[in-house]
Amino acid sequence: MLSVLFMTAGSCAFFRVHLCAGGPCSLCPTGKSNSSTMADDKDVLRDVWFGRIPTCFTLNPDEVTEREAEAYYLLLPRVSYLPVVTDKVKKHFLKVMRAEDVEEMWFEYEGTPLKWHYPIGVLFDFHASNTVLPWTITVHFKNFPDEDLLHCSSNSVVEAHFMSSIKEADALKHKSQVINDMQKKDHKQLWMGLQNDKFDQFWAMNRKLMEYPTEDGGFRYIPFRIYQTLSDRPFIQKLFRPVSPEGHAHTLGDLLKEMYPDALTNDGEQKRYQVLIHGIEPLLETPLQWLSEHLSHPDNFLHICVVPVPTD
Amino acid sequence: MPVSLLWAVDVYGRVYSLSTAGQQWEQCRNSQMEFKRVTAAQTCCWGIACDNSVYLNVHASDLPIRYQEDTYENQRWNPVDGFSDRLLPSDRWQWSDSSGLQHQPLNGFQLPSSTWEWEGDWHVDENLEGEPTEKEGWTYAMDFPAAYTKDKKWNSCVRRRRWLRYRRYKAMDTWAKIPSQQTTLPDPFSDISCGGWEISEEPGGRLSLWAVSLQGKVWFREGISHHNPEGSSWVEVPLPGEVVQISCGPGDLVWAVLWEGQLLVREGISRDNSKGTSWAVVESPNPEVGAIHVAVGMNVVWAVTKDNKVWFRRGVNSHNPCGSGWISMVGEMAMINVGLNDQVWAIGCEDRVVYFRQGITSSELSGKTWKAINVPRDGDRSHSSASASSLHSAGCFFSGEVRAPSVASDAELDIEHPPGDGAIISSAVLEEEVVPGEGEVNVLSSDAITCTQSGGPPDPQWSNVDLEEAQIQHVQTGAVPDSADSCSLSSVATYTLALEDQYGADEHPLWAWVSGGGCSVDSHSQLNWFNSMLQSVQSMSLSVSPAQTAAWRKQIFEQLTERSKREMDNFRHYEQAIEQSVWVKKGAMQWWRDWKPHKWIDVHFALEQFSGADGNKDGILFIYYNYHEEKKYLHAFINEVTILVPVLNHSKHTFAIYTPERTKQRWPIRLAAATELEMYDWLALLSVSCCDSRGIQGPPSKQAIWSITCKGDIFVSEPSSALEATPYPTPCDQMFWRQVGGHLRLVDCNSLGIVWGIGYDHTAWVYSGGYGGGFFQGLASSTDNIYTQTDTKSVYIYENQRWNPVTGYTTRGLPTDRYMWSDASGLHECTKTGTKPPSPHWTWVSDWAIDYSVSGGTDREGWQYAADFPASYHGFKTMKDFVRRRRWARKCKLSTTGPWQEIPPIQLSDVTILPCSAQSSVDVVPLWAISNKGDVLCRMGVTLLTPAGTSWLHVGTDQPFKSISIGAASQVWGVARDGSAFYRGSVSPSAGDCWYHIPSPAKQKLKQVSVGRTSVYTVDENGNLWYRQGVTPSYPQGSSWEHISNNVRKVSVGPLDQVWIIADKVQGSHSLSCGTVCHRLGVQPMDPKGQSWDYGIGGGWDHITIRGNSMEPSRICLSSMTDPSPQAPRSPLPVRSTESSSALNLTM
């Protein structure tokens, strides 16, 4: 029987334990000295995991404060969720506020409330991909926009949402066989890995979700979501197989052609849309199965943002 | 799995082969004629052509088939002439064989057939049992026959010398006719089948060939071996009836079909008697319908009855070759063939398609379904000319076809079988294509013509005509066919192709015969045989642009790097959103406790991981245990762990953790996990932690040191420049080793990163550049360059018996005796049923069999005799022998993954790669190897980009070799099987020209050699390490052997002349370890022998190579390293000059 425990840095009382004090250390995504000679697909996983968005949190000027609130700067993990990584932000602003003025914290960017149940990287790519860094997010403690956002009372809500996404993804990939074969502690390990930014711990388990029988050539269906700016629907999500009936591998282009043909640039046309995954634009001939294995978020979905090409 | 071939013959008599990696049938172009049957082995293919002769097609190999002829020249001394060829009348011939009984003049040696050629002229052998003789090669004795010495003494009255000449088989990849023995073979062959290569331990080439003649007789080809691929003669095997078809499996199964439809089973086939002793009869599966065709494998028999039904025989094995019962299978087939691994192919009786039986495994020998092999043939249009020429050449085609007559035109001939019978029959029938207007149209052609559509060009019509008939027609021997004879064989059926277009057959080839005897596939093989044309083209285009080089992949890598730069580089001072925390993983384990009495006790095990101050991850291991009711713990820092060694057996899933301290003690922390899975989870996690704490990631470097344990596990260590520093090198026990997937017996490398390994089954593997594999899943393993690797080895147990005066040898020993079934030591009981494969990863792939290849020899039943246990055993019984034993072997197989790619097909026993400096720009790297038959081979085309090379070049030797090493300046040293050494001057760029024979140290037989920059070290069979003294540029062979150490198993000398060994019996503070990595200290250019040993990791290490480590010791900065390509071709050792300058640097 194995079990996984977490302690915060301070609670470890053993000798010779040199812990970094939470400072800006160990931001070493790959640990390799020369990142230009990337050769292994593993490095993609690390780069995806260790993607960070420099963010400047400012307090909404309408909030009642005792004294002026300074902006708060943080490196947000692209693959995580806002409520999981904003404890420090909350703590920072609560210092200048009276307790009775504080309701549920929510975030907004240029007038748009940010949905906490989307991964941070998706929020950034979708709303702010072409802005100047750092990304400036406004923090609210009042007037929670119930029509736009889900309430999030604690991290367990995020965990429930995250786990349900993983389960949904595995239902598409393996008819839920892999996730159902896992034990409770394995599920916990996935979440704890994400919550505590433990790449190894997360992937030790997540790799099982990324396996498939060689003869099938891929998952049953690719779990994906396409986010588009000009639509009432939040995102497109349909069934799509990684391999065509004729046996050739579907590409990102194939997916878009079927789901969102407008996103593609026709011959002789000016490019109108960027197709962003984790802030990069993969070539349309990239095999979808490979993308699903390597560029999915921890929730096992491939989140694809289609945003207009910046005009400037 | 190496590529191998499936062979088939189409109804036109053309021979095709289909590669297991291929997607189209390749026509065998060089056959001048049509064939009716082929039977394949892995090294060759036999066939019966339409001229009824047997042909042999030996597949070309880099390893030539060569045969050593020898003869002795004998002389006697007389006072007048001295030694002369005037011998006494009672003496032997002047030219004789070794025994002197056979007259063998030089000119009496003839090439056995036109397929052989002489390799050179006769030359004198100057080697007497490992000792070089005088120039002339004479050996002296007092008289014939006697013991010969190389020195002439006062009483040497006779002398002799041995002459050698090689002949080489030249008919590779072509169909060579086997000369027929006209006198003993009155009738032509109609069926042929080869197999039997598994019944003896003799390496590749020996096989049994069975043939059936038209009169139903069975013949056996004697004397087929590697050196004599054609065999020597046909021997008739007596029969209880007349046989129509025969099948011989890879092992000891031989079945035949009788005319009457019953089956014959050959019994008594063994290692000593490949022909077997007697026949047993098995009735046809269906009493109403006789069998027509049979096919056997290792443990299976398949049959086809005259109604084309397919049958599978249950319960067949070596002990019960007859099996127990028939099972009816789905499908209607014309013929069926069993290949390697008991895989099955068949030809459909209606559609003439080759089918592969899918899903055959050792546990499910009957498989699941028939799947049509659906691939195109090469040169589609080109065969129209082949077809035309075939019409011209013979006009007759063959097939094993069994058909009901579609045209009842044969009534007058078919006397025995009334036309209504329908089952006409024989596999010996041939189909004759009849061309109206052709001169040789026989009697039957009129029948065929009747069904030829009139008008237009003549369409081919097919009729089954008995061969006897055709034979008579063609040969025109008898004016009138013997009607009685032909009646007994008669079976005439016409088979109309019914094709509008003669060449329509291209769309759908019609097959007549298939043979999978050379086709190595199993149920796991990935075959591309079943795809349609469209898919095959697509998958081919995919393979042309592998994912690793695709533009999309490059784009993602580049953009991610760019993204990191854009989003993170300027903001590194920002705070991280998530605090780093300690991560603890806990589990329950068992621990082999440190104090006596040693035993497994339950402990709690915990790994705490955290980020160190420098950002590297670090951790601590804790083992919590109870000691006299008191809770205690033991800990180890992850960054001090030097190696994690899995020790898997059937009773416990254990692993060992070493630190430098534990290595000194020879007493690791031994832990056992509850399940294998848990053990590997822990090992993978601990391994990642250890690598993280040391900042090690990705594949091993080019300088890496590779080692292999006795379990076949592979470990690498990254050397630092301090490793070879003098006078204070890094202690050996501080080296960190990490495991790499795969299973090997030995490995060699050089500093360009070229790494080759050899498995226990002698398969050669080349390192692919990946890391991980095996139990390293996911992150600890690279995604690319990991391949499946298999290995096989034998497990041995001993059957022991003691003699007593009443009953002779029995299984009743003395009470003090060893177990009657034991291991080699006799200390542990090992029964046939109780002995398990070495670990759960191994599975049995054969049954227990007596092993005759034991040193000391055995009698015919495999027994070795001795006066008592334990003693030295000999292979014959004497009066003084009271005990005997014999060895049983059972093969087991392991399947794992690792960064290794197979280099088929030649099996190796040793390999060596030229050590060179990392900076050197060598285009083609010399790589030499020894085949498992002892041939010396040189690999062509080995470069940095193609580390596997392209082909082998065979380098001639007068005797088999067992070890080889190539050192600086491309000097090659080898050890022959007789234990003497050979030196060969610079072999680059050519392969050198001759071997210099170097005697071994007195009374010692050498075992292994390793050559570095200038140092030459050897190990002998008694574990002594020898250094070659006096090696100079002008005298590179050196002068004498100097003893360095004993208890040495293996030596590896590096590009800087560093010396590392595997030593036995290294004493630690707690325990003793065998198989220990040791490093020679104090090795310097002026003192290449060094001073003393430093002891590293040990306890079951088998092999090490440090030939990749060309990293100069840290203090010394050499401007130029040894350039391995000699600038001065006259001097074999140009490195001496550079080396002396380094010596200056060292002493400064």
mmCIF file with all atom_site columns, C-alpha atoms in Angstrom, chain B residues 33 36 48-55 187-190 214 398 467 471 475:
data_model
loop_
_atom_site.group_PDB
_atom_site.id
_atom_site.type_symbol
_atom_site.label_atom_id
_atom_site.label_alt_id
_atom_site.label_comp_id
_atom_site.label_asym_id
_atom_site.label_entity_id
_atom_site.label_seq_id
_atom_site.pdbx_PDB_ins_code
_atom_site.Cartn_x
_atom_site.Cartn_y
_atom_site.Cartn_z
_atom_site.occupancy
_atom_site.B_iso_or_equiv
_atom_site.pdbx_formal_charge
_atom_site.auth_seq_id
_atom_site.auth_comp_id
_atom_site.auth_asym_id
_atom_site.auth_atom_id
_atom_site.pdbx_PDB_model_num
ATOM 1  C CA . MET B 1 33  ? 13.238 -22.620 -65.227 1.00 0.00 ? 33  MET B CA 1
ATOM 2  C CA . LYS B 1 36  ? 6.917  -27.097 -58.895 1.00 0.00 ? 36  LYS B CA 1
ATOM 3  C CA . ILE B 1 48  ? 12.145 -29.253 -57.533 1.00 0.00 ? 48  ILE B CA 1
ATOM 4  C CA . ALA B 1 49  ? 12.184 -27.744 -60.957 1.00 0.00 ? 49  ALA B CA 1
ATOM 5  C CA . CYS B 1 50  ? 10.290 -28.848 -64.007 1.00 0.00 ? 50  CYS B CA 1
ATOM 6  C CA . ASP B 1 51  ? 13.268 -30.877 -65.136 1.00 0.00 ? 51  ASP B CA 1
ATOM 7  C CA . ASN B 1 52  ? 12.620 -32.961 -62.019 1.00 0.00 ? 52  ASN B CA 1
ATOM 8  C CA . SER B 1 53  ? 15.996 -32.141 -60.605 1.00 0.00 ? 53  SER B CA 1
ATOM 9  C CA . VAL B 1 54  ? 16.545 -30.833 -57.165 1.00 0.00 ? 54  VAL B CA 1
ATOM 10 C CA . TYR B 1 55  ? 17.925 -27.309 -56.930 1.00 0.00 ? 55  TYR B CA 1
ATOM 11 C CA . ASP B 1 187 ? 12.606 -41.989 -60.964 1.00 0.00 ? 187 ASP B CA 1
ATOM 12 C CA . PRO B 1 188 ? 12.288 -38.260 -60.537 1.00 0.00 ? 188 PRO B CA 1
ATOM 13 C CA . PHE B 1 189 ? 11.313 -36.480 -57.367 1.00 0.00 ? 189 PHE B CA 1
ATOM 14 C CA . SER B 1 190 ? 7.859  -35.153 -56.870 1.00 0.00 ? 190 SER B CA 1
ATOM 15 C CA . LEU B 1 214 ? 7.196  -40.409 -58.310 1.00 0.00 ? 214 LEU B CA 1
ATOM 16 C CA . PHE B 1 398 ? 3.280  -27.964 -61.580 1.00 0.00 ? 398 PHE B CA 1
ATOM 17 C CA . LEU B 1 467 ? 4.030  -36.919 -64.234 1.00 0.00 ? 467 LEU B CA 1
ATOM 18 C CA . GLN B 1 471 ? 7.999  -37.930 -68.344 1.00 0.00 ? 471 GLN B CA 1
ATOM 19 C CA . VAL B 1 475 ? 11.992 -38.301 -72.594 1.00 0.00 ? 475 VAL B CA 1
#
